[in-house]
Amino acid sequence: MIVSIIGGTRGLGYWIARFLKKEGLRVIITGRDHDAGMEAASRIGVEYCGDNVQAASRADVVVVSVPIDVTADVIREVAPQVRKGGLLMDVTSVKEEPARVMEESIGDGAHHLPAHPMFGPRVSSLEGQVVVLTPTQENPWVDTVIEFLEKHKARVIVTDPATHDRMMSVVQVLTHFAYISIASTLEAEGVDIRESRKFASPIYNLMIDTIARIVAQNPYLAYSIQIHNPHGQDMRDSFLRTASELNEMLSDGRMDEFVSRMGLAAKNIDDVEASLGRSDKAIEALNEELKILKDSVGGEVGLRHIYSGKVHVGVLESVTPDYATLREGKRLLRFKISNIRVLSDDELQMWKAENLPTRVYDISAVFPDTVAPHVIEYLTGLLDGVAGSEVVDVYSGPQIPDGHVSLTLRIRVFKREDYERVREILEGMGARIR
Amino acid sequence: MIVSIIGGTRGLGYWIARFLKKEGLRVIITGRDHDAGMEAASRIGVEYCGDNVQAASRADVVVVSVPIDVTADVIREVAPQVRKGGLLMDVTSVKEEPARVMEESIGDGAHHLPAHPMFGPRVSSLEGQVVVLTPTQENPWVDTVIEFLEKHKARVIVTDPATHDRMMSVVQVLTHFAYISIASTLEAEGVDIRESRKFASPIYNLMIDTIARIVAQNPYLAYSIQIHNPHGQDMRDSFLRTASELNEMLSDGRMDEFVSRMGLAAKNIDDVEASLGRSDKAIEALNEELKILKDSVGGEVGLRHIYSGKVHVGVLESVTPDYATLREGKRLLRFKISNIRVLSDDELQMWKAENLPTRVYDISAVFPDTVAPHVIEYLTGLLDGVAGSEVVDVYSGPQIPDGHVSLTLRIRVFKREDYERVREILEGMGARIR
C-alpha cells in the first residue's frame, strides 16, 4: 500500500510520514520546497515528489496536510486524482469546509474521510492521543482507519463536521484566544514573569506554563485556527462581551451580580471537585519530584530526559529549584529539572540491568544438600547491584562432604564490590565458598 | 504567648488558629457569630471572645483575618489596643492600604507587620507555601516571624506594599479575571464541558481544571481581590484592550500583526522550554497514574485520599477513567481517581508495616555454625509480606548436631501464608526447621 502525504516535508505531515514509514508502509511526501523535500524524504527513507497531482494518482491513500488556508484548494487539486477504491483524508483543524470540498471534488468510486488529529508533531506516539474523524459517507475505509488508530492506542472520536467545528471553537479558539490575550497583556504591561513566579502559588506557575504552551505554538497555525473556524468570530465576540460585562460589574461595584455570574460559571464546570483533585495532583507530582531530588543529593539517581528519552545515571551533586547537577563518571552534567524525570528505584535497577556493563562472576558454595537452588537464585537476585543470578551447576562428589552439595552461582553485577557482597551473603547463610 | 486571631472562626483565620494551637501557643479567636465562634473554638481547643477590642488587648500578637473590605476598619479598631512590644499583623490580599492604616493607628511602642499568605485553608501544611511580608518599619518581630515560617518550610518573600500590590494585580487580578471570563463565556454559550473534554487534548483538560480552581473559589473573595487591588481596574482594562486589539486583527485579517504580537508575548515568557517541560510532566504524571491503576486490576494496591490522607489497601476490582473500585476486606469501595494517589510499592509496604495488624511467629532453624544471624534477618526482611524479622535466640546444645547452630527467628507478617513462605525460604537455604 502506498500513502502520499501532501505537505509531508514538515510539521504534522512529516510526523505522519515518518510514523507510517516505521509501520512498514510505502510513503511519498510532497512539498513546495524541492530541496527541503528531498532532505526530509532522505532523512526518513521515503520518496519525495514535487507534484501533488502525480503523488495523489500513484497512492492508495492520500493525506492532505497543508496549512488551513490552502487546504480547500489542495483538496480540489488532488481529490479527482484519487484512484477508484482509494481514500482521501485531511488533517486540518476545521472540518466543515474540507468535508464539503471533498464531497464536491472526489473522483468516481474513491472515498474520503476528513480527520483532525488533536496533537502536534511533539508527541512521541499515538498512545492516548485524540483523533477526531468526521465521515460524511459510509465507506469501507472508516473501519480500517479506526482499527489502525486504536491498534496504536489512540482515542478515536467519530462525529459530524459541524459538531467538530463547534467543539473546536471552544477547545481551541476560545482557550487559545484567551491565553494569547493574557500573555500579550503581560507583555504590554511589562510584567517580569520570572519575578512574578516568586510571589506566586504553584497554581499560578501551572497557569503560566499552560499559557506559555499556547503562545509557543506556531503563530501562523494559531492565526489560522482563529480565522478559519466558522464559529471563531462569534466565540471571541462572546468572550469579549462577557469579560466587558464582568469588568463593568466590578467597576460599578455590582457585587451580587458578579458573585452570581461566577457561581453560574462554576456550576457549568462538569466536576469541580475532580478538577481540584487533578490539578492538586499535577502540582504535587512536580513538587514531589523536586523533593525526591533534594533528598537524593550525594546519592545515585537516574534521570530520564522527557523528550529524548535518554537516561543519565550518576551521583547527584547539587539541586536548585531549576537545575540538577549530576556526576556521570568523570563528567559533570547540568540538567533543567523541567526537562527530566527522576527514575524510581525499580526503574533505575531495570535500566542499569539493561544498559550498564555488567561483569559475570561464578561463585561455588557448599550448602546442606537440602538446599533449593531456585531459592538461592531468588534471594541473591533481590540484592542491590545484582542484575542477574543463576545456578549453573549442582555438584556432589568426592571433594564435597556427605550431606552437602556444591552450587555454582553465576551472577551479573555492576561492580566488583557487588560480587564481594554476594559472597558475604552466601557465607552468612552458612554456606562455605570453595 | 497569646495570639488573638480577629476573624478566626472560619477560612484562613480558622486555619491559622488551628495551626498555632497545634504549635502549642495560646490562641483566642473572635468572630461576629457567637454560636459559630464557640463551636469553632471548642473544635480546636482555643478560646472564643466576642469582642475584638478585648481580644486584641489581651494578646502578644494580633492577627487580623477578616474580609478585605472591612480590614481597614478592623485594623483601626484593634491597632490602638496592641500592647507595648506586641505585634499587629494582617493577612489580606492587598497590602498598601492595610500597611498605611496600621502605621496611622498602631498603639505607642507596638509593632506591625502586614502579611499576605499566598494560600488558602485547603493546604495541609506550610511546606512550600509562599508568604509575602511587607514590613514598613524595622521591628524585632520581623525576624521572629520569618524564622517561624521558615522553620515550617514556607517560602518567605519580603518586599514593600506597593511592589506586592503591583505583582498581585498580575498574579491574582489578571489571571483570575481572565479565567472567570473564560468560564463565564463557556456558561453563556451553553458549552457542555464534559462533552468538550472528550474532544480535547490533555492540556485542554489541565486548562479547564485550573479554570475550575479559580471559579470554585469563594466568589466574594474573588470579587474583593478584583476591586481592592489599587491596580486592578487598570489591569483589567489593559486585558480587555489587548483582547479587543487581537480580535480586530483577526477580524480584519491582519495576520502579520497578530503573528508579531503573539511572538512578542511568547518572548516575554521567562522560559518557554521549562514551561513546556513542566506542563508535559504534570500531564504525564496524571496519565501514568491511570496507567498504573489499569495495570494493577486484580492485584493489591494502596490508595491514599489526597485531602484526608486516609489510606485504603485492598484488591483493585476495576478501573474507569474516573473511578477505581477497591475490595477492602468485605467492603467494595468506589473512589474518584482525581481524589486519590496510588502508593508506590515501597510506600505500600511501609504503610502495611505500620498500620495492618501483624502476627508474630517464631521459627527455629538449624544452620551450619558459620551462619551470620544478621544476614538471615536481612534476607528474610526483604521478602514481601514480612514486616519485621529478628533473631531472638542462638542455641547450640545437645539436640543440635556438631558444627551446627539453631537460630530462632521472630518474624512479623500479615498473613499465615507469609509465615509459611519464610519457612520455605529458610529450608531453601538448606536450614532444617525444628
mmCIF file of N, CA and C in Angstrom, chain B residues 66-125:
data_model
loop_
_atom_site.group_PDB
_atom_site.id
_atom_site.type_symbol
_atom_site.label_atom_id
_atom_site.label_comp_id
_atom_site.label_asym_id
_atom_site.label_seq_id
_atom_site.Cartn_x
_atom_site.Cartn_y
_atom_site.Cartn_z
ATOM 1 N N VAL B 66 -9.893 39.180 58.324
ATOM 2 C CA VAL B 66 -11.303 39.465 58.029
ATOM 3 C C VAL B 66 -11.392 39.822 56.543
ATOM 4 N N PRO B 67 -12.617 39.847 55.970
ATOM 5 C CA PRO B 67 -12.732 40.196 54.552
ATOM 6 C C PRO B 67 -12.048 41.533 54.232
ATOM 7 N N ILE B 68 -11.521 41.610 52.986
ATOM 8 C CA ILE B 68 -10.740 42.786 52.601
ATOM 9 C C ILE B 68 -11.495 44.085 52.861
ATOM 10 N N ASP B 69 -12.778 44.076 52.532
ATOM 11 C CA ASP B 69 -13.496 45.359 52.576
ATOM 12 C C ASP B 69 -13.699 45.893 53.990
ATOM 13 N N VAL B 70 -13.495 45.064 55.002
ATOM 14 C CA VAL B 70 -13.596 45.589 56.375
ATOM 15 C C VAL B 70 -12.242 45.590 57.074
ATOM 16 N N THR B 71 -11.192 45.180 56.370
ATOM 17 C CA THR B 71 -9.881 45.074 57.004
ATOM 18 C C THR B 71 -9.405 46.403 57.592
ATOM 19 N N ALA B 72 -9.520 47.487 56.799
ATOM 20 C CA ALA B 72 -9.031 48.787 57.283
ATOM 21 C C ALA B 72 -9.759 49.181 58.566
ATOM 22 N N ASP B 73 -11.082 49.014 58.571
ATOM 23 C CA ASP B 73 -11.859 49.384 59.762
ATOM 24 C C ASP B 73 -11.472 48.553 60.973
ATOM 25 N N VAL B 74 -11.278 47.251 60.755
ATOM 26 C CA VAL B 74 -10.939 46.385 61.891
ATOM 27 C C VAL B 74 -9.535 46.734 62.403
ATOM 28 N N ILE B 75 -8.624 47.073 61.483
ATOM 29 C CA ILE B 75 -7.286 47.487 61.937
ATOM 30 C C ILE B 75 -7.395 48.756 62.789
ATOM 31 N N ARG B 76 -8.188 49.693 62.307
ATOM 32 C CA ARG B 76 -8.375 50.930 63.099
ATOM 33 C C ARG B 76 -8.936 50.621 64.482
ATOM 34 N N GLU B 77 -9.808 49.610 64.557
ATOM 35 C CA GLU B 77 -10.455 49.253 65.825
ATOM 36 C C GLU B 77 -9.456 48.617 66.805
ATOM 37 N N VAL B 78 -8.622 47.686 66.282
ATOM 38 C CA VAL B 78 -7.794 46.911 67.219
ATOM 39 C C VAL B 78 -6.367 47.462 67.389
ATOM 40 N N ALA B 79 -5.856 48.199 66.389
ATOM 41 C CA ALA B 79 -4.448 48.630 66.427
ATOM 42 C C ALA B 79 -4.093 49.390 67.708
ATOM 43 N N PRO B 80 -4.946 50.324 68.161
ATOM 44 C CA PRO B 80 -4.575 51.081 69.374
ATOM 45 C C PRO B 80 -4.507 50.201 70.621
ATOM 46 N N GLN B 81 -5.123 48.992 70.558
ATOM 47 C CA GLN B 81 -5.159 48.105 71.732
ATOM 48 C C GLN B 81 -3.923 47.220 71.840
ATOM 49 N N VAL B 82 -3.132 47.135 70.756
ATOM 50 C CA VAL B 82 -1.986 46.208 70.785
ATOM 51 C C VAL B 82 -1.004 46.698 71.840
ATOM 52 N N ARG B 83 -0.604 45.784 72.700
ATOM 53 C CA ARG B 83 0.212 46.196 73.840
ATOM 54 C C ARG B 83 1.619 46.601 73.413
ATOM 55 N N LYS B 84 2.272 47.373 74.248
ATOM 56 C CA LYS B 84 3.640 47.817 74.013
ATOM 57 C C LYS B 84 4.525 46.592 73.783
ATOM 58 N N GLY B 85 5.294 46.626 72.705
ATOM 59 C CA GLY B 85 6.149 45.475 72.392
ATOM 60 C C GLY B 85 5.429 44.366 71.658
ATOM 61 N N GLY B 86 4.098 44.501 71.556
ATOM 62 C CA GLY B 86 3.319 43.467 70.857
ATOM 63 C C GLY B 86 3.336 43.685 69.345
ATOM 64 N N LEU B 87 2.671 42.762 68.644
ATOM 65 C CA LEU B 87 2.702 42.790 67.180
ATOM 66 C C LEU B 87 1.297 42.722 66.596
ATOM 67 N N LEU B 88 1.066 43.573 65.581
ATOM 68 C CA LEU B 88 -0.185 43.513 64.820
ATOM 69 C C LEU B 88 0.126 43.059 63.396
ATOM 70 N N MET B 89 -0.591 42.040 62.938
ATOM 71 C CA MET B 89 -0.425 41.580 61.557
ATOM 72 C C MET B 89 -1.790 41.547 60.870
ATOM 73 N N ASP B 90 -1.773 41.520 59.546
ATOM 74 C CA ASP B 90 -2.987 41.186 58.816
ATOM 75 C C ASP B 90 -2.608 40.157 57.757
ATOM 76 N N VAL B 91 -3.606 39.567 57.119
ATOM 77 C CA VAL B 91 -3.321 38.518 56.121
ATOM 78 C C VAL B 91 -4.120 38.770 54.850
ATOM 79 N N THR B 92 -4.289 40.037 54.510
ATOM 80 C CA THR B 92 -5.157 40.411 53.394
ATOM 81 C C THR B 92 -4.404 40.348 52.068
ATOM 82 N N SER B 93 -5.164 40.186 50.979
ATOM 83 C CA SER B 93 -4.572 40.048 49.640
ATOM 84 C C SER B 93 -4.066 41.362 49.051
ATOM 85 N N VAL B 94 -4.372 42.489 49.680
ATOM 86 C CA VAL B 94 -3.760 43.754 49.269
ATOM 87 C C VAL B 94 -2.937 44.261 50.453
ATOM 88 N N LYS B 95 -1.921 45.058 50.170
ATOM 89 C CA LYS B 95 -1.038 45.438 51.270
ATOM 90 C C LYS B 95 -0.866 46.942 51.441
ATOM 91 N N GLU B 96 -1.100 47.745 50.392
ATOM 92 C CA GLU B 96 -0.845 49.177 50.558
ATOM 93 C C GLU B 96 -1.746 49.811 51.617
ATOM 94 N N GLU B 97 -3.051 49.564 51.486
ATOM 95 C CA GLU B 97 -3.975 50.197 52.429
ATOM 96 C C GLU B 97 -3.799 49.670 53.865
ATOM 97 N N PRO B 98 -3.778 48.370 54.073
ATOM 98 C CA PRO B 98 -3.594 47.892 55.454
ATOM 99 C C PRO B 98 -2.311 48.428 56.083
ATOM 100 N N ALA B 99 -1.216 48.487 55.289
ATOM 101 C CA ALA B 99 0.049 48.977 55.834
ATOM 102 C C ALA B 99 -0.087 50.436 56.271
ATOM 103 N N ARG B 100 -0.766 51.238 55.442
ATOM 104 C CA ARG B 100 -0.923 52.661 55.768
ATOM 105 C C ARG B 100 -1.788 52.829 57.022
ATOM 106 N N VAL B 101 -2.882 52.066 57.080
ATOM 107 C CA VAL B 101 -3.779 52.190 58.230
ATOM 108 C C VAL B 101 -3.082 51.715 59.514
ATOM 109 N N MET B 102 -2.284 50.672 59.406
ATOM 110 C CA MET B 102 -1.533 50.206 60.586
ATOM 111 C C MET B 102 -0.609 51.303 61.099
ATOM 112 N N GLU B 103 0.127 51.929 60.184
ATOM 113 C CA GLU B 103 1.060 52.984 60.579
ATOM 114 C C GLU B 103 0.349 54.121 61.285
ATOM 115 N N GLU B 104 -0.858 54.454 60.767
ATOM 116 C CA GLU B 104 -1.598 55.571 61.333
ATOM 117 C C GLU B 104 -2.173 55.264 62.710
ATOM 118 N N SER B 105 -2.561 53.977 62.917
ATOM 119 C CA SER B 105 -3.376 53.734 64.114
ATOM 120 C C SER B 105 -2.738 52.825 65.163
ATOM 121 N N ILE B 106 -1.513 52.353 64.920
ATOM 122 C CA ILE B 106 -0.906 51.431 65.881
ATOM 123 C C ILE B 106 -0.601 52.151 67.207
ATOM 124 N N GLY B 107 -0.741 51.414 68.313
ATOM 125 C CA GLY B 107 -0.502 51.981 69.629
ATOM 126 C C GLY B 107 0.982 52.295 69.866
ATOM 127 N N ASP B 108 1.235 53.133 70.838
ATOM 128 C CA ASP B 108 2.605 53.536 71.188
ATOM 129 C C ASP B 108 3.458 52.331 71.563
ATOM 130 N N GLY B 109 4.631 52.209 70.913
ATOM 131 C CA GLY B 109 5.550 51.131 71.297
ATOM 132 C C GLY B 109 5.132 49.760 70.791
ATOM 133 N N ALA B 110 4.033 49.697 70.067
ATOM 134 C CA ALA B 110 3.623 48.407 69.491
ATOM 135 C C ALA B 110 4.133 48.342 68.046
ATOM 136 N N HIS B 111 4.231 47.104 67.540
ATOM 137 C CA HIS B 111 4.807 46.918 66.208
ATOM 138 C C HIS B 111 3.750 46.393 65.238
ATOM 139 N N HIS B 112 4.070 46.503 63.940
ATOM 140 C CA HIS B 112 3.130 45.946 62.954
ATOM 141 C C HIS B 112 3.885 45.326 61.792
ATOM 142 N N LEU B 113 3.223 44.357 61.156
ATOM 143 C CA LEU B 113 3.835 43.630 60.044
ATOM 144 C C LEU B 113 2.735 43.132 59.107
ATOM 145 N N PRO B 114 2.492 43.871 58.012
ATOM 146 C CA PRO B 114 1.464 43.421 57.063
ATOM 147 C C PRO B 114 1.950 42.157 56.332
ATOM 148 N N ALA B 115 1.043 41.215 56.136
ATOM 149 C CA ALA B 115 1.446 39.940 55.527
ATOM 150 C C ALA B 115 0.384 39.461 54.552
ATOM 151 N N HIS B 116 0.818 38.636 53.624
ATOM 152 C CA HIS B 116 -0.128 38.005 52.687
ATOM 153 C C HIS B 116 0.276 36.551 52.445
ATOM 154 N N PRO B 117 -0.355 35.634 53.180
ATOM 155 C CA PRO B 117 -0.093 34.208 52.907
ATOM 156 C C PRO B 117 -0.773 33.857 51.577
ATOM 157 N N MET B 118 0.045 33.350 50.632
ATOM 158 C CA MET B 118 -0.477 33.095 49.287
ATOM 159 C C MET B 118 -1.087 31.706 49.186
ATOM 160 N N PHE B 119 -1.887 31.336 50.178
ATOM 161 C CA PHE B 119 -2.526 30.018 50.103
ATOM 162 C C PHE B 119 -3.865 30.108 50.808
ATOM 163 N N GLY B 120 -4.685 29.139 50.557
ATOM 164 C CA GLY B 120 -5.990 29.114 51.184
ATOM 165 C C GLY B 120 -6.038 28.031 52.242
ATOM 166 N N PRO B 121 -7.188 27.930 52.921
ATOM 167 C CA PRO B 121 -7.298 26.955 54.011
ATOM 168 C C PRO B 121 -7.333 25.504 53.538
ATOM 169 N N ARG B 122 -7.172 25.253 52.236
ATOM 170 C CA ARG B 122 -7.152 23.876 51.738
ATOM 171 C C ARG B 122 -5.821 23.180 51.979
ATOM 172 N N VAL B 123 -4.756 23.956 52.179
ATOM 173 C CA VAL B 123 -3.428 23.333 52.278
ATOM 174 C C VAL B 123 -3.290 22.573 53.600
ATOM 175 N N SER B 124 -2.442 21.565 53.604
ATOM 176 C CA SER B 124 -2.313 20.756 54.815
ATOM 177 C C SER B 124 -1.121 21.175 55.670
ATOM 178 N N SER B 125 -0.157 21.899 55.093
ATOM 179 C CA SER B 125 0.948 22.408 55.907
ATOM 180 C C SER B 125 1.524 23.651 55.251
#
